[in-house]
Coordinates of C-alpha atoms and ligand atoms in Angstrom, one line a residue:
X825 CA 32.2 -5.8 -29.7
X826 CA 31.2 -8.8 -27.5
X827 CA 28.0 -9.4 -29.6
X828 CA 27.6 -10.3 -33.1
X829 CA 24.5 -10.4 -35.2
X830 CA 23.8 -12.7 -38.4
X831 CA 20.9 -11.9 -40.4
X832 CA 21.6 -15.0 -43.1
X833 CA 18.2 -16.5 -41.9
X834 CA 16.2 -13.0 -42.4
X835 CA 17.5 -11.5 -45.5
X836 CA 15.4 -13.4 -47.7
X837 CA 12.3 -11.9 -46.1
X838 CA 13.9 -8.3 -45.1
X839 CA 16.9 -7.6 -47.3
X840 CA 19.7 -5.7 -46.4
X841 CA 18.7 -3.1 -48.4
X842 CA 15.0 -3.1 -46.7
X843 CA 16.9 -2.6 -43.5
X844 CA 18.7 0.5 -45.1
X845 CA 15.8 2.1 -46.3
X846 CA 14.8 2.5 -42.8
X847 CA 18.2 3.8 -41.3
X848 CA 16.8 7.3 -41.2
X849 CA 13.7 6.4 -39.2
X850 CA 16.4 4.6 -36.7
X851 CA 19.0 7.3 -36.5
X852 CA 15.8 9.4 -35.6
X853 CA 14.8 7.6 -32.9
X854 CA 18.2 6.9 -31.6
X855 CA 19.0 11.1 -31.8
X856 CA 15.6 11.0 -29.5
X857 CA 17.0 8.8 -27.1
X858 CA 20.2 9.9 -26.5
X859 CA 19.3 13.7 -26.8
X860 CA 16.8 12.9 -24.0
X861 CA 14.5 14.8 -25.8
X862 CA 11.1 12.1 -26.6
X863 CA 8.5 10.9 -24.2
X864 CA 9.7 9.4 -20.7
X865 CA 13.1 11.3 -21.1
X866 CA 13.0 11.2 -16.9
X867 CA 13.7 7.6 -17.1
X868 CA 17.1 8.0 -19.2
X869 CA 19.3 7.3 -16.5
X870 CA 20.2 3.6 -17.2
X871 CA 21.8 5.0 -20.6
X872 CA 25.2 5.3 -18.5
X873 CA 25.9 2.5 -16.6
X874 CA 29.5 3.8 -15.3
X875 CA 27.3 6.9 -13.8
X876 CA 24.5 4.7 -12.2
X877 CA 26.5 4.0 -9.0
X878 CA 29.1 6.3 -7.6
X879 CA 32.5 4.8 -6.7
X880 CA 31.6 4.9 -2.9
X881 CA 28.2 3.4 -3.1
X882 CA 29.5 0.4 -5.1
X883 CA 32.3 -0.2 -2.5
X884 CA 29.3 -0.1 -0.2
X885 CA 27.3 -2.7 -2.0
X886 CA 30.1 -5.0 -2.2
X887 CA 31.0 -4.8 1.4
X888 CA 27.3 -5.5 2.1
X889 CA 27.3 -8.3 -0.1
X890 CA 30.2 -9.8 1.8
X891 CA 28.3 -9.1 5.4
X892 CA 25.4 -10.9 3.7
X893 CA 27.2 -13.6 2.6
X894 CA 28.9 -14.1 5.7
X895 CA 26.2 -14.0 8.0
X896 CA 23.7 -16.2 5.7
X897 CA 23.5 -19.8 4.3
X898 CA 20.4 -18.3 2.4
X899 CA 19.3 -14.9 1.2
X900 CA 15.9 -14.1 0.5
X901 CA 15.5 -11.4 -2.3
X902 CA 11.9 -10.3 -2.5
X903 CA 10.6 -8.1 -5.5
X904 CA 8.4 -8.5 -8.5
X905 CA 9.2 -7.5 -12.2
X906 CA 11.9 -5.0 -12.7
X907 CA 12.6 -5.6 -9.1
X908 CA 13.2 -9.2 -9.5
X909 CA 14.0 -10.4 -13.2
X910 CA 17.6 -9.0 -13.7
X911 CA 19.1 -10.4 -10.5
X912 CA 17.4 -13.7 -11.4
X913 CA 18.3 -13.9 -14.9
X914 CA 21.9 -12.8 -14.2
X915 CA 22.5 -14.9 -11.7
X916 CA 21.0 -18.0 -13.6
X917 CA 22.8 -17.2 -16.6
X918 CA 26.4 -16.3 -15.0
X919 CA 26.7 -18.8 -12.6
X920 CA 24.1 -21.8 -13.3
X921 CA 20.3 -22.2 -13.5
X922 CA 20.9 -24.6 -10.8
X923 CA 22.5 -21.9 -8.4
X924 CA 21.2 -23.0 -5.4
X925 CA 22.0 -26.9 -5.7
X926 CA 25.1 -26.6 -6.8
X927 CA 28.5 -26.6 -4.3
X928 CA 29.3 -23.0 -3.6
X929 CA 30.9 -20.6 -1.1
X930 CA 28.1 -18.1 -1.9
X931 CA 24.5 -18.3 0.0
X932 CA 21.3 -19.9 -1.8
X933 CA 19.3 -17.1 -3.1
X934 CA 15.7 -17.6 -3.1
X935 CA 13.3 -14.9 -5.3
X936 CA 9.9 -14.4 -3.6
X937 CA 7.6 -11.9 -3.2
X938 CA 6.8 -12.4 -6.9
X939 CA 3.8 -14.0 -6.6
X940 CA 1.1 -14.6 -4.0
X941 CA 1.3 -18.3 -3.4
X942 CA 1.3 -19.0 0.4
X943 CA 2.7 -22.6 -0.7
X944 CA 5.9 -21.2 -2.8
X945 CA 6.6 -18.8 0.1
X946 CA 6.0 -21.8 2.7
X947 CA 8.3 -24.0 0.4
X948 CA 11.1 -21.5 0.1
X949 CA 11.3 -21.2 4.2
X950 CA 10.9 -24.7 4.6
X951 CA 13.9 -25.4 2.1
X952 CA 15.8 -22.7 4.6
X953 CA 15.4 -24.9 7.8
X954 CA 18.7 -25.0 9.5
X955 CA 20.4 -22.0 7.6
X956 CA 20.7 -18.8 9.0
X957 CA 18.7 -16.4 6.8
X958 CA 18.7 -12.5 5.6
X959 CA 16.6 -11.0 3.4
X960 CA 16.8 -8.2 0.5
X961 CA 13.4 -6.5 0.2
X962 CA 13.2 -4.6 -3.3
X963 CA 10.6 -2.2 -4.3
X964 CA 11.1 1.1 -6.0
X965 CA 7.4 2.5 -5.2
X966 CA 7.6 0.4 -2.0
X967 CA 3.5 -0.2 -2.0
X968 CA 3.7 -3.2 -4.1
X969 CA 1.3 -5.8 -2.9
X970 CA 3.5 -8.9 -3.9
X971 CA 6.3 -8.0 -1.9
X972 CA 4.9 -6.3 0.6
X973 CA 3.1 -9.2 1.7
X974 CA 5.8 -11.7 1.1
X975 CA 8.3 -9.0 3.4
X976 CA 5.8 -8.8 6.4
X977 CA 5.4 -12.6 6.5
X978 CA 9.2 -12.5 6.5
X979 CA 9.6 -10.1 8.9
X980 CA 7.8 -12.3 11.3
X981 CA 10.0 -15.2 10.5
X982 CA 13.4 -12.8 11.1
X983 CA 11.8 -11.5 14.8
X984 CA 11.0 -15.3 15.5
X985 CA 14.7 -16.3 14.9
X986 CA 16.8 -13.4 15.6
X987 CA 14.5 -10.9 18.0
X988 CA 15.9 -7.5 18.9
X989 CA 18.8 -8.4 16.0
X990 CA 16.2 -8.8 13.1
X991 CA 17.4 -5.3 11.1
X992 CA 20.8 -6.6 10.7
X993 CA 19.1 -9.3 8.5
X994 CA 17.3 -7.1 6.3
X995 CA 18.5 -4.8 3.5
X996 CA 16.1 -2.9 1.6
X997 CA 16.4 -1.4 -2.0
X998 CA 13.8 1.5 -2.3
X999 CA 13.4 5.2 -3.8
X1000 CA 15.3 7.7 -2.0
X1001 CA 12.7 9.8 -0.6
X1002 CA 9.4 8.1 -0.4
X1003 CA 7.2 5.1 -0.2
X1004 CA 6.6 3.0 3.3
X1005 CA 9.4 0.5 2.6
X1006 CA 11.6 3.5 3.3
X1007 CA 9.5 4.7 6.3
X1008 CA 9.9 1.1 7.5
X1009 CA 13.7 0.9 6.6
X1010 CA 14.3 4.5 8.5
X1011 CA 11.9 3.3 11.4
X1012 CA 14.0 -0.1 11.9
X1013 CA 17.4 0.6 10.9
X1014 CA 17.7 -1.5 7.9
X1015 CA 20.9 -0.6 5.7
X1016 CA 19.2 0.7 2.3
X1017 CA 20.4 1.4 -1.0
X1018 CA 18.6 3.8 -3.4
X1019 CA 16.9 2.8 -6.9
X1020 CA 17.4 6.3 -9.0
X1021 CA 14.8 8.3 -9.7
X1022 CA 15.6 8.0 -13.6
X1023 CA 15.7 4.4 -13.5
X1024 CA 12.4 2.6 -14.3
X1025 CA 12.2 -0.7 -12.8
X1026 CA 12.8 -2.7 -16.1
X1027 CA 16.1 -0.7 -17.0
X1028 CA 17.5 -1.1 -13.2
X1029 CA 19.6 -4.4 -13.6
X1030 CA 22.9 -2.3 -13.2
X1031 CA 21.7 -0.3 -10.2
X1032 CA 21.4 -1.8 -6.6
X1033 CA 18.3 -3.8 -7.5
X1034 CA 20.4 -6.4 -9.5
X1035 CA 23.7 -5.8 -8.4
X1036 CA 23.7 -6.5 -4.8
X1037 CA 22.0 -10.0 -5.4
X1038 CA 23.9 -10.6 -8.3
X1039 CA 27.3 -9.5 -6.2
X1040 CA 26.1 -12.1 -3.4
X1041 CA 26.2 -15.2 -6.0
X1042 CA 29.8 -14.2 -6.3
X1043 CA 29.6 -12.5 -9.9
X1044 CA 32.4 -9.7 -10.3
X1045 CA 29.6 -6.6 -10.8
X1046 CA 32.3 -4.3 -12.2
X1047 CA 32.8 -6.0 -15.3
X1048 CA 29.1 -6.7 -15.7
X1049 CA 29.0 -2.7 -15.7
X1050 CA 32.1 -2.3 -17.5
X1051 CA 30.8 -4.6 -20.3
X1052 CA 27.4 -2.2 -20.4
X1053 CA 29.6 0.9 -20.2
X1054 CA 31.2 -0.2 -23.5
X1055 CA 28.0 -1.6 -25.1
X1056 CA 26.9 2.1 -24.4
X1057 CA 29.8 3.7 -26.2
X1058 CA 28.8 1.3 -29.0
X1059 CA 25.6 1.6 -29.2
X1060 CA 25.7 5.7 -29.8
X1061 CA 27.4 5.3 -33.0
X1062 CA 25.1 6.8 -35.5
X1063 CA 26.7 4.5 -38.3
X1064 CA 24.0 2.3 -39.2
X1065 CA 26.2 0.1 -41.1
X1066 CA 28.3 -0.9 -38.6
X1067 CA 25.9 -0.4 -35.4
X1068 CA 24.4 -4.0 -35.2
X1069 CA 21.9 -2.5 -32.5
X1070 CA 20.2 0.0 -34.7
X1071 CA 20.2 -2.8 -37.3
X1072 CA 18.6 -5.4 -35.3
X1073 CA 16.2 -2.2 -33.8
X1074 CA 15.2 -1.6 -37.7
X1075 CA 15.0 -5.6 -38.6
X1076 CA 12.5 -5.9 -35.7
X1077 CA 10.0 -3.3 -36.6
X1078 CA 10.2 -4.1 -40.3
X1079 CA 8.8 -7.6 -39.4
X1080 CA 6.2 -6.1 -37.5
X1081 CA 5.4 -4.3 -40.0
X1082 CA 5.2 -7.0 -42.1
X1083 CA 2.9 -9.0 -40.1
X1084 CA 5.1 -10.7 -38.1
X1085 CA 3.6 -9.5 -34.4
X1086 CA 5.5 -12.1 -32.1
X1087 CA 9.3 -12.0 -31.0
X1088 CA 10.3 -15.6 -29.8
X1089 CA 13.1 -15.3 -28.0
X1090 CA 15.3 -18.0 -28.1
X1091 CA 17.8 -19.5 -26.1
X1092 CA 20.1 -22.6 -26.7
X1093 CA 21.1 -23.0 -22.7
X1094 CA 19.1 -23.4 -19.7
X1095 CA 21.4 -20.8 -18.4
X1096 CA 19.2 -18.4 -20.6
X1097 CA 15.6 -19.1 -19.7
X1098 CA 15.3 -16.3 -17.1
X1099 CA 17.3 -13.7 -19.5
X1100 CA 14.4 -14.6 -22.0
X1101 CA 12.0 -13.9 -19.0
X1102 CA 13.9 -10.2 -18.7
X1103 CA 13.7 -9.6 -22.2
X1104 CA 9.7 -10.4 -22.2
X1105 CA 9.4 -7.8 -19.4
X1106 CA 12.0 -5.4 -21.3
X1107 CA 10.1 -5.5 -24.6
X1108 CA 6.6 -6.4 -23.4
X1109 CA 6.2 -3.2 -21.1
X1110 CA 8.5 -1.1 -23.1
X1111 CA 6.3 -1.5 -26.3
X1112 CA 3.3 -2.9 -25.7
X1113 CA 1.0 -0.1 -25.6
X1114 CA -1.7 2.5 -27.6
X1115 CA -2.6 -1.0 -29.2
X1116 CA 1.0 -1.4 -30.6
X1117 CA 3.8 -3.6 -30.3
X1118 CA 5.6 -6.8 -30.7
X1119 CA 4.5 -9.3 -28.3
X1120 CA 7.7 -10.8 -26.9
X1121 CA 7.6 -14.8 -26.4
X1122 CA 10.3 -17.4 -25.5
X1123 CA 11.6 -20.8 -26.2
X1124 CA 14.3 -22.8 -24.8
X1125 CA 15.8 -25.2 -27.2
X1126 CA 16.0 -28.0 -28.3
X1127 CA 13.7 -28.5 -25.3
X1128 CA 10.8 -26.6 -26.8
X1129 CA 11.9 -28.1 -30.4
X1130 CA 9.6 -30.9 -29.1
X1131 CA 6.8 -29.2 -28.0
X1132 CA 6.5 -25.7 -30.0
X1133 CA 9.1 -26.5 -33.0
X1134 CA 5.7 -28.0 -34.9
X1135 CA 4.3 -24.6 -34.2
X1136 CA 7.2 -22.6 -35.1
X1137 CA 7.8 -24.8 -38.3
X1138 CA 4.5 -24.7 -40.0
X1139 CA 1.7 -22.6 -38.0
X1140 CA 0.3 -19.2 -38.1
X1141 CA 3.1 -17.4 -39.8
X1142 CA 2.9 -14.8 -37.0
X1143 CA 6.4 -15.1 -35.6
X1144 CA 9.8 -14.4 -36.2
X1145 CA 12.9 -15.6 -33.7
X1146 CA 15.7 -13.7 -32.3
X1147 CA 18.1 -16.5 -31.2
X1148 CA 20.9 -15.8 -28.4
X1149 CA 23.8 -18.4 -29.0
X1150 CA 26.6 -18.7 -26.6
X1151 CA 30.1 -19.1 -28.5
X1152 CA 31.4 -21.3 -26.0
X1153 CA 29.6 -22.7 -22.9
X1154 CA 31.4 -22.8 -19.3
X1155 CA 31.8 -26.9 -19.1
X1156 CA 33.1 -29.5 -21.9
X1157 CA 31.6 -32.7 -22.1
X1158 CA 32.1 -35.0 -25.4
X1159 CA 30.2 -38.1 -26.5
X1160 CA 32.6 -41.1 -26.1
X1161 CA 32.9 -44.1 -28.5
X1162 CA 31.2 -47.6 -27.0
X1163 CA 32.2 -50.9 -27.9
X1164 CA 29.2 -52.2 -30.6
X1165 CA 27.6 -49.1 -31.2
X1166 CA 24.7 -50.0 -29.4
X1167 CA 22.6 -47.0 -29.5
X1168 CA 23.9 -46.0 -33.2
X1169 CA 25.9 -42.8 -31.8
X1170 CA 29.3 -43.7 -32.2
X1171 CA 29.4 -41.5 -35.7
X1172 CA 29.4 -38.7 -33.2
X1173 CA 32.3 -40.2 -31.4
X1174 CA 34.9 -37.1 -29.9
X1175 CA 32.3 -34.5 -30.8
X1176 CA 31.8 -32.0 -27.9
X1177 CA 28.1 -31.7 -26.8
X1178 CA 29.0 -27.8 -27.9
X1179 CA 29.3 -28.7 -31.3
X1180 CA 26.2 -30.6 -31.3
X1181 CA 24.3 -27.8 -30.2
X1182 CA 25.9 -25.3 -32.5
X1183 CA 24.9 -27.8 -35.3
X1184 CA 21.3 -28.0 -33.8
X1185 CA 21.4 -24.4 -34.4
X1186 CA 22.2 -24.0 -37.7
X1187 CA 19.9 -26.7 -39.0
X1188 CA 16.9 -25.4 -36.8
X1189 CA 17.5 -22.0 -38.5
X1190 CA 17.8 -23.5 -41.5
X1191 CA 14.6 -25.8 -41.1
X1192 CA 12.5 -22.5 -39.8
X1193 CA 13.5 -20.1 -42.8
X1194 CA 12.4 -23.0 -45.4
X1195 CA 8.9 -23.2 -42.9
X1196 CA 8.6 -19.2 -43.2
X1197 CA 10.0 -18.4 -40.0
X1198 CA 12.9 -16.1 -40.1
X1199 CA 15.4 -15.7 -37.3
X1200 CA 17.8 -12.7 -36.3
X1201 CA 21.1 -14.8 -34.3
X1202 CA 23.2 -12.7 -31.9
X1203 CA 26.2 -14.7 -30.7
X1204 CA 27.9 -13.6 -27.7
X1205 CA 31.3 -15.5 -27.2
X1206 CA 31.0 -16.9 -23.7
X1207 CA 29.0 -16.8 -20.6
X1208 CA 31.3 -14.0 -19.0
X1209 CA 30.0 -10.9 -16.6
X1210 CA 31.4 -8.6 -19.1
X1211 CA 29.8 -10.0 -22.1
X1212 CA 26.5 -10.4 -20.2
X1213 CA 26.7 -6.8 -19.3
X1214 CA 27.1 -5.5 -22.9
X1215 CA 24.2 -7.9 -24.3
X1216 CA 21.9 -6.1 -21.4
X1217 CA 23.0 -2.9 -22.5
X1218 CA 22.5 -3.9 -26.1
X1219 CA 18.9 -5.1 -25.7
X1220 CA 18.1 -1.8 -23.4
X1221 CA 19.1 0.1 -26.0
X1222 CA 17.5 -1.5 -28.7
X1223 CA 14.5 -1.5 -26.7
X1224 CA 14.4 2.3 -26.6
X1225 CA 15.1 3.0 -30.2
X1226 CA 12.6 0.5 -31.3
X1227 CA 9.6 1.9 -28.9
X1228 CA 10.4 5.5 -30.2
X1229 CA 10.3 4.0 -33.8
X1230 CA 7.0 2.7 -33.0
X1231 CA 5.6 6.3 -31.8
X1232 CA 5.4 5.1 -27.9
X1233 CA 6.8 6.2 -24.9
X1234 CA 8.8 3.4 -24.1
X1235 CA 9.4 4.2 -20.7
X1236 CA 6.3 4.4 -18.8
X1237 CA 4.0 1.3 -17.8
X1238 CA 0.2 2.7 -17.4
X1239 CA -1.2 -1.0 -18.2
X1240 CA 1.0 -2.3 -15.1
X1241 CA -0.3 0.5 -12.4
X1242 CA -3.7 0.0 -13.8
X1243 CA -3.9 -3.6 -12.2
X1244 CA -1.9 -2.4 -9.1
X1245 CA -4.6 -0.1 -8.2
X1246 CA -7.5 -2.7 -8.9
X1247 CA -5.8 -5.1 -6.8
X1248 CA -5.7 -2.3 -3.8
X1249 CA -9.1 -1.7 -4.2
X1250 CA -10.7 -5.2 -4.3
X1251 CA -8.2 -6.0 -1.3
X1252 CA -9.8 -3.0 0.5
X1253 CA -6.7 -0.6 0.9
X1254 CA -7.7 2.6 2.5
X1255 CA -8.0 5.4 -0.3
X1256 CA -9.5 3.3 -3.1
X1257 CA -12.7 3.2 -1.8
X1258 CA -14.1 5.2 -4.5
X1259 CA -12.2 2.6 -7.1
X1260 CA -13.9 -0.6 -5.2
X1261 CA -17.2 0.9 -5.8
X1262 CA -16.6 1.4 -9.2
X1263 CA -15.3 -1.9 -9.9
X1264 CA -18.0 -3.3 -7.8
X1265 CA -20.6 -1.6 -10.0
X1266 CA -19.1 -3.5 -12.9
Ligands
PA5_1482 O1 9.3 -2.0 -15.0 C1 8.6 -1.9 -14.0 O2 8.2 -0.4 -13.4 C2 7.8 -2.6 -13.0 O3 7.5 -4.0 -13.6 C3 8.2 -2.4 -11.5 O4 9.4 -3.0 -11.6 C4 7.2 -4.0 -10.8 O5 5.9 -3.3 -10.7 C5 8.0 -3.4 -9.7 O6 7.3 -2.4 -8.9 P1 7.7 -1.7 -7.4 O7 9.5 -1.9 -7.8 O8 7.7 -0.2 -7.7 O9 7.3 -2.9 -6.6

């Protein structure tokens, strides 16, 4: 098991016996998920990570990453939501949150098309001046406005730089059969990868959507998939007492029923910041419907102890924390003794920063529990691709089980579609005239 769970800082509020009491409900939700008998069951392709990519497609993906790396100093990854967050989260977690600034043999990666900011796109282009560039454009629907607008700007840049050879600098990842992006890819001759029909955006990190950019950063994507595949066997067990994924789902559902409406995902390393963003999308889009669900938020510790810390300790009692602790970091630094002890820190002499961080984790969990904010602590041994794949799947499965326990369809996102349609209408997209008229009457 590549992840462990500690309920020490929750037990006072939600006892093990209470969690056990709702095991039948949680097991029923797990059965619905695995039996593909619930709402949204057309979108369960992610349940089997080993089957998501055929061996041939995985080898082609790795070859494509090598080709792009050989021809580019920087690769611009265009996508939004599920077509962006997983890749960026994995690169920052597994390589570095400072990925573009560290010495490396792999190309810089810039994530664009996840906003409509002119200055952001212009700044990225200016950062790539003097480097050869390629573009990976990712959109399942092939019509989302933000990435489509960014891609149109980038196509111009590629044509200016590479003329008739521009198409060899583009890879498109989209639906197998429909959408403007697919039509463009066919017309221009871009290399393409398919987003499986039965995988929604926020569950797509282990499809080419996440894997191609992650492979470009030099990560062993096969280990990532192997971790997720092992987690899949683990999470499928109906033994509630040993299945920590089911226990986590039980705890968070009970916390919601007890009036804790915000789940704060807390990391203790900046490498986790974008993974927390991925978690916010995963749980927010999956559970936040029919006026139900936990609101997912995040905090980076110890940084945010100096901003949100006061509220967590002593503000409205609406929160609980899900903490992700990393056993061993990728670097080790220690506090050294200094003559005269000018800053009074010699009591820490010889202590690794990792140990200081771990002691801070415990100190904070104790303080927050005394203040009335409970925590669930998940610990992953290290920052390896295998363990990260395991953790991603753990959260995806917990999300599916939690959503069914809550009584929502965890696999659609009607709220996201609503804003997309309104945006088309207000921008004057053909076919949206009636909606535009309705909106202008409002
Ligand atoms: O999870 C989802 O389905 C959404 O967040 C989508 O990923 C996001 O809206 C982007 O959609 P698309 O890939 O169609 O451009």
